[in-house]
PDB file of C-alpha atoms in Angstrom:
ATOM      1  CA  MET E 465     -14.098-100.168 -40.388  1.00 52.00           C
ATOM      2  CA  PHE E 466     -13.930 -96.230 -40.940  1.00 54.00           C
ATOM      3  CA  ASP E 467     -16.405 -93.835 -41.545  1.00 58.00           C
ATOM      4  CA  LYS E 468     -16.536 -92.374 -44.891  1.00 56.00           C
ATOM      5  CA  ASP E 469     -16.267 -88.400 -43.634  1.00 59.00           C
ATOM      6  CA  ALA E 470     -13.658 -89.295 -40.846  1.00 60.00           C
ATOM      7  CA  LYS E 471     -10.401 -87.538 -41.160  1.00 62.00           C
ATOM      8  CA  VAL E 472      -7.589 -88.967 -40.389  1.00 58.00           C
ATOM      9  CA  MET E 473      -4.892 -86.560 -38.437  1.00 61.00           C
ATOM     10  CA  THR E 474      -2.573 -89.554 -36.944  1.00 66.00           C
ATOM     11  CA  MET E 475      -1.017 -92.692 -38.700  1.00 65.00           C
ATOM     12  CA  PHE E 476       1.751 -94.670 -38.610  1.00 64.00           C
ATOM     13  CA  VAL E 477       3.978 -95.640 -41.625  1.00 71.00           C
ATOM     14  CA  ASP E 478       7.019 -97.968 -41.164  1.00 68.00           C
ATOM     15  CA  GLY E 479       7.170 -97.683 -37.345  1.00 66.00           C
ATOM     16  CA  ALA E 480       7.032 -93.745 -37.382  1.00 67.00           C
ATOM     17  CA  LEU E 481       4.014 -91.745 -36.195  1.00 60.00           C
ATOM     18  CA  TYR E 482       3.014 -88.966 -38.480  1.00 62.00           C
ATOM     19  CA  THR E 483       0.581 -86.184 -37.876  1.00 64.00           C
ATOM     20  CA  CYS E 484      -1.513 -84.523 -40.706  1.00 59.00           C
ATOM     21  CA  PHE E 485      -3.006 -81.212 -40.626  1.00 48.00           C
ATOM     22  CA  GLU E 486      -5.427 -79.278 -42.945  1.00 47.00           C
ATOM     23  CA  LYS E 487      -3.212 -77.138 -44.953  1.00 45.00           C
ATOM     24  CA  ASP E 488      -3.208 -73.643 -43.215  1.00 43.00           C
ATOM     25  CA  ALA E 489      -5.528 -74.875 -40.596  1.00 44.00           C
ATOM     26  CA  HIS E 490      -2.769 -74.665 -37.904  1.00 43.00           C
ATOM     27  CA  LYS E 491      -1.942 -71.189 -39.250  1.00 46.00           C
ATOM     28  CA  LYS E 492      -5.599 -69.913 -39.398  1.00 46.00           C
ATOM     29  CA  SER E 493      -6.289 -70.687 -35.890  1.00 49.00           C
ATOM     30  CA  ALA E 494      -3.001 -69.306 -34.571  1.00 51.00           C
ATOM     31  CA  SER E 495      -3.401 -65.661 -36.533  1.00 68.00           C
ATOM     32  CA  ALA E 496      -6.729 -65.885 -34.957  1.00 80.00           C
ATOM     33  CA  VAL E 497      -5.625 -64.978 -31.797  1.00 92.00           C
ATOM     34  CA  GLU E 498      -2.028 -63.751 -32.181  1.00 94.00           C
ATOM     35  CA  GLY E 499      -2.058 -60.118 -31.740  1.00 95.00           C
ATOM     36  CA  THR E 500      -3.245 -57.286 -29.618  1.00 97.00           C
ATOM     37  CA  TRP E 501      -6.737 -57.113 -28.459  1.00 98.00           C
ATOM     38  CA  ARG E 502      -8.988 -54.147 -26.753  1.00 98.00           C
ATOM     39  CA  LEU E 503     -11.098 -55.619 -24.478  1.00 98.00           C
ATOM     40  CA  THR E 504     -13.747 -53.594 -22.080  1.00 97.00           C
ATOM     41  CA  ALA E 505     -15.565 -55.521 -19.221  1.00 96.00           C
ATOM     42  CA  GLN E 506     -18.288 -54.319 -17.709  1.00 93.00           C
ATOM     43  CA  THR E 507     -18.369 -54.568 -13.505  1.00 89.00           C
ATOM     44  CA  PRO E 508     -20.991 -52.969 -11.694  1.00 88.00           C
ATOM     45  CA  LYS E 509     -18.847 -50.185 -10.174  1.00 88.00           C
ATOM     46  CA  GLU E 510     -17.150 -48.695 -13.800  1.00 91.00           C
ATOM     47  CA  GLU E 511     -16.261 -49.970 -17.240  1.00 94.00           C
ATOM     48  CA  ILE E 512     -12.326 -51.400 -17.325  1.00 93.00           C
ATOM     49  CA  ALA E 513     -10.438 -50.911 -20.573  1.00 96.00           C
ATOM     50  CA  LEU E 514      -7.669 -53.990 -21.141  1.00 97.00           C
ATOM     51  CA  LYS E 515      -5.195 -54.330 -23.754  1.00 97.00           C
ATOM     52  CA  VAL E 516      -4.008 -57.855 -24.143  1.00 97.00           C
ATOM     53  CA  VAL E 517      -1.172 -58.876 -26.328  1.00 97.00           C
ATOM     54  CA  LEU E 518      -1.095 -62.384 -26.889  1.00 96.00           C
ATOM     55  CA  ARG E 519       1.516 -64.406 -28.802  1.00 93.00           C
ATOM     56  CA  LYS E 520       2.600 -67.794 -30.039  1.00 88.00           C
ATOM     57  CA  SER E 521       5.014 -69.841 -28.033  1.00 80.00           C
ATOM     58  CA  LEU E 522       6.770 -73.599 -28.337  1.00 73.00           C
ATOM     59  CA  GLY E 523       4.367 -75.642 -29.457  1.00 71.00           C
ATOM     60  CA  LYS E 524       0.723 -75.171 -28.927  1.00 73.00           C
ATOM     61  CA  HIS E 525       1.556 -73.048 -26.072  1.00 82.00           C
ATOM     62  CA  TYR E 526       0.464 -69.243 -26.087  1.00 92.00           C
ATOM     63  CA  GLY E 527       1.599 -66.403 -24.021  1.00 93.00           C
ATOM     64  CA  GLY E 528       1.016 -62.458 -23.356  1.00 95.00           C
ATOM     65  CA  THR E 529       0.571 -59.704 -21.365  1.00 96.00           C
ATOM     66  CA  ILE E 530      -2.395 -57.257 -20.209  1.00 96.00           C
ATOM     67  CA  THR E 531      -2.534 -53.715 -19.581  1.00 96.00           C
ATOM     68  CA  GLY E 532      -5.488 -51.499 -18.452  1.00 93.00           C
ATOM     69  CA  THR E 533      -6.987 -48.838 -16.218  1.00 83.00           C
ATOM     70  CA  ARG E 534      -5.707 -50.242 -13.053  1.00 82.00           C
ATOM     71  CA  MET E 535      -2.630 -51.836 -14.384  1.00 87.00           C
ATOM     72  CA  PRO E 536      -0.527 -49.806 -16.428  1.00 83.00           C
ATOM     73  CA  GLU E 537       2.671 -51.481 -15.836  1.00 88.00           C
ATOM     74  CA  GLY E 538       1.454 -54.718 -17.620  1.00 91.00           C
ATOM     75  CA  ILE E 539       1.233 -58.267 -15.903  1.00 95.00           C
ATOM     76  CA  GLU E 540       2.211 -61.388 -17.458  1.00 95.00           C
ATOM     77  CA  LEU E 541      -0.706 -64.069 -18.640  1.00 96.00           C
ATOM     78  CA  THR E 542      -0.603 -67.702 -17.392  1.00 92.00           C
ATOM     79  CA  ASP E 543      -2.494 -71.145 -18.592  1.00 92.00           C
ATOM     80  CA  VAL E 544      -3.216 -69.240 -21.707  1.00 95.00           C
ATOM     81  CA  THR E 545      -5.136 -71.641 -24.156  1.00 94.00           C
ATOM     82  CA  PHE E 546      -6.764 -71.561 -27.332  1.00 94.00           C
ATOM     83  CA  ASP E 547      -8.824 -74.395 -28.871  1.00 91.00           C
ATOM     84  CA  GLY E 548      -9.660 -72.554 -32.407  1.00 91.00           C
ATOM     85  CA  LYS E 549     -12.716 -70.728 -31.070  1.00 94.00           C
ATOM     86  CA  THR E 550     -12.358 -70.566 -26.867  1.00 96.00           C
ATOM     87  CA  LEU E 551      -9.872 -68.683 -25.657  1.00 96.00           C
ATOM     88  CA  LYS E 552      -8.895 -68.658 -21.937  1.00 97.00           C
ATOM     89  CA  PHE E 553      -6.189 -67.008 -19.757  1.00 97.00           C
ATOM     90  CA  THR E 554      -5.676 -66.217 -16.164  1.00 97.00           C
ATOM     91  CA  TYR E 555      -3.470 -63.535 -14.645  1.00 96.00           C
ATOM     92  CA  ASP E 556      -2.968 -62.537 -10.906  1.00 93.00           C
ATOM     93  CA  PHE E 557      -3.990 -58.961 -10.139  1.00 88.00           C
ATOM     94  CA  LEU E 558      -3.730 -57.211  -6.577  1.00 86.00           C
ATOM     95  CA  LEU E 559      -7.249 -55.822  -6.076  1.00 82.00           C
ATOM     96  CA  GLU E 560      -7.717 -53.079  -2.962  1.00 82.00           C
ATOM     97  CA  GLY E 561      -4.397 -54.851  -1.480  1.00 85.00           C
ATOM     98  CA  GLN E 562      -5.434 -58.374  -1.947  1.00 86.00           C
ATOM     99  CA  PRO E 563      -4.190 -60.743  -4.478  1.00 89.00           C
ATOM    100  CA  GLU E 564      -6.921 -62.056  -6.842  1.00 90.00           C
ATOM    101  CA  ASP E 565      -6.659 -64.855  -9.524  1.00 94.00           C
ATOM    102  CA  VAL E 566      -8.675 -63.277 -12.742  1.00 96.00           C
ATOM    103  CA  VAL E 567     -10.230 -65.610 -15.495  1.00 97.00           C
ATOM    104  CA  VAL E 568     -10.868 -64.634 -18.831  1.00 98.00           C
ATOM    105  CA  GLU E 569     -12.536 -67.569 -20.819  1.00 98.00           C
ATOM    106  CA  GLY E 570     -14.935 -66.291 -24.257  1.00 98.00           C
ATOM    107  CA  GLU E 571     -15.429 -67.025 -27.995  1.00 98.00           C
ATOM    108  CA  VAL E 572     -13.552 -65.613 -30.361  1.00 97.00           C
ATOM    109  CA  GLU E 573     -15.305 -65.258 -34.042  1.00 96.00           C
ATOM    110  CA  GLY E 574     -13.300 -63.646 -36.367  1.00 94.00           C
ATOM    111  CA  LYS E 575     -12.140 -60.505 -35.117  1.00 95.00           C
ATOM    112  CA  THR E 576     -14.336 -60.410 -32.265  1.00 97.00           C
ATOM    113  CA  PHE E 577     -14.177 -61.637 -28.480  1.00 98.00           C
ATOM    114  CA  LYS E 578     -16.594 -61.836 -25.994  1.00 98.00           C
ATOM    115  CA  GLY E 579     -17.240 -64.126 -23.044  1.00 98.00           C
ATOM    116  CA  LYS E 580     -16.796 -63.245 -18.898  1.00 98.00           C
ATOM    117  CA  ILE E 581     -14.167 -62.090 -16.529  1.00 97.00           C
ATOM    118  CA  THR E 582     -14.027 -63.929 -13.369  1.00 96.00           C
ATOM    119  CA  VAL E 583     -12.412 -61.953 -10.214  1.00 92.00           C
ATOM    120  CA  GLY E 584     -11.642 -64.128  -7.488  1.00 86.00           C
ATOM    121  CA  GLU E 585     -14.897 -63.767  -4.921  1.00 85.00           C
ATOM    122  CA  TYR E 586     -16.059 -60.834  -6.503  1.00 88.00           C
ATOM    123  CA  GLY E 587     -17.973 -62.855  -9.312  1.00 92.00           C
ATOM    124  CA  ASN E 588     -17.999 -62.689 -12.997  1.00 95.00           C
ATOM    125  CA  PHE E 589     -18.983 -60.120 -15.425  1.00 97.00           C
ATOM    126  CA  PRO E 590     -19.394 -59.539 -19.012  1.00 98.00           C
ATOM    127  CA  ILE E 591     -16.084 -58.820 -21.362  1.00 98.00           C
ATOM    128  CA  GLU E 592     -15.856 -58.159 -24.879  1.00 98.00           C
ATOM    129  CA  GLY E 593     -13.513 -56.713 -27.673  1.00 97.00           C
ATOM    130  CA  THR E 594     -11.685 -56.705 -30.573  1.00 98.00           C
ATOM    131  CA  LYS E 595      -8.633 -57.505 -32.246  1.00 97.00           C
ATOM    132  CA  ASP E 596      -6.014 -54.848 -33.751  1.00 96.00           C
ATOM    133  CA  PRO E 597      -5.580 -54.832 -37.480  1.00 91.00           C
ATOM    134  CA  GLU E 598      -2.364 -56.835 -38.159  1.00 80.00           C
ATOM    135  CA  ARG E 599       0.184 -54.489 -39.844  1.00 70.00           C
TER     136      ARG E 599
END
């Protein structure tokens, strides 16, 4: 009936739904991405330095801000997701006077990030970086 290697994540007891987690698994995955990240995107024209601050919001949701070479004032991130390995977020940015949707997606391994940044119709470019040490 059950696979011997299956991990029960939810169960009903007396009609009440319970969700089970591995001890500290949620903390590890959240802390893996929360904090300040220093990223570098390589475009055909230039190398762009970015600072991303990610924070956990309500439930499984994340939020944050991004600052960088062309946006010193900071921009709020939207649609931030992290599944324990893949980090993805979006933000809107004015490029040459036109609004562009920017999507950053990549893999988090320890304190390193490596992926791609997609800037509207301009295409995608490599992006990578590291997480600042926690204080």
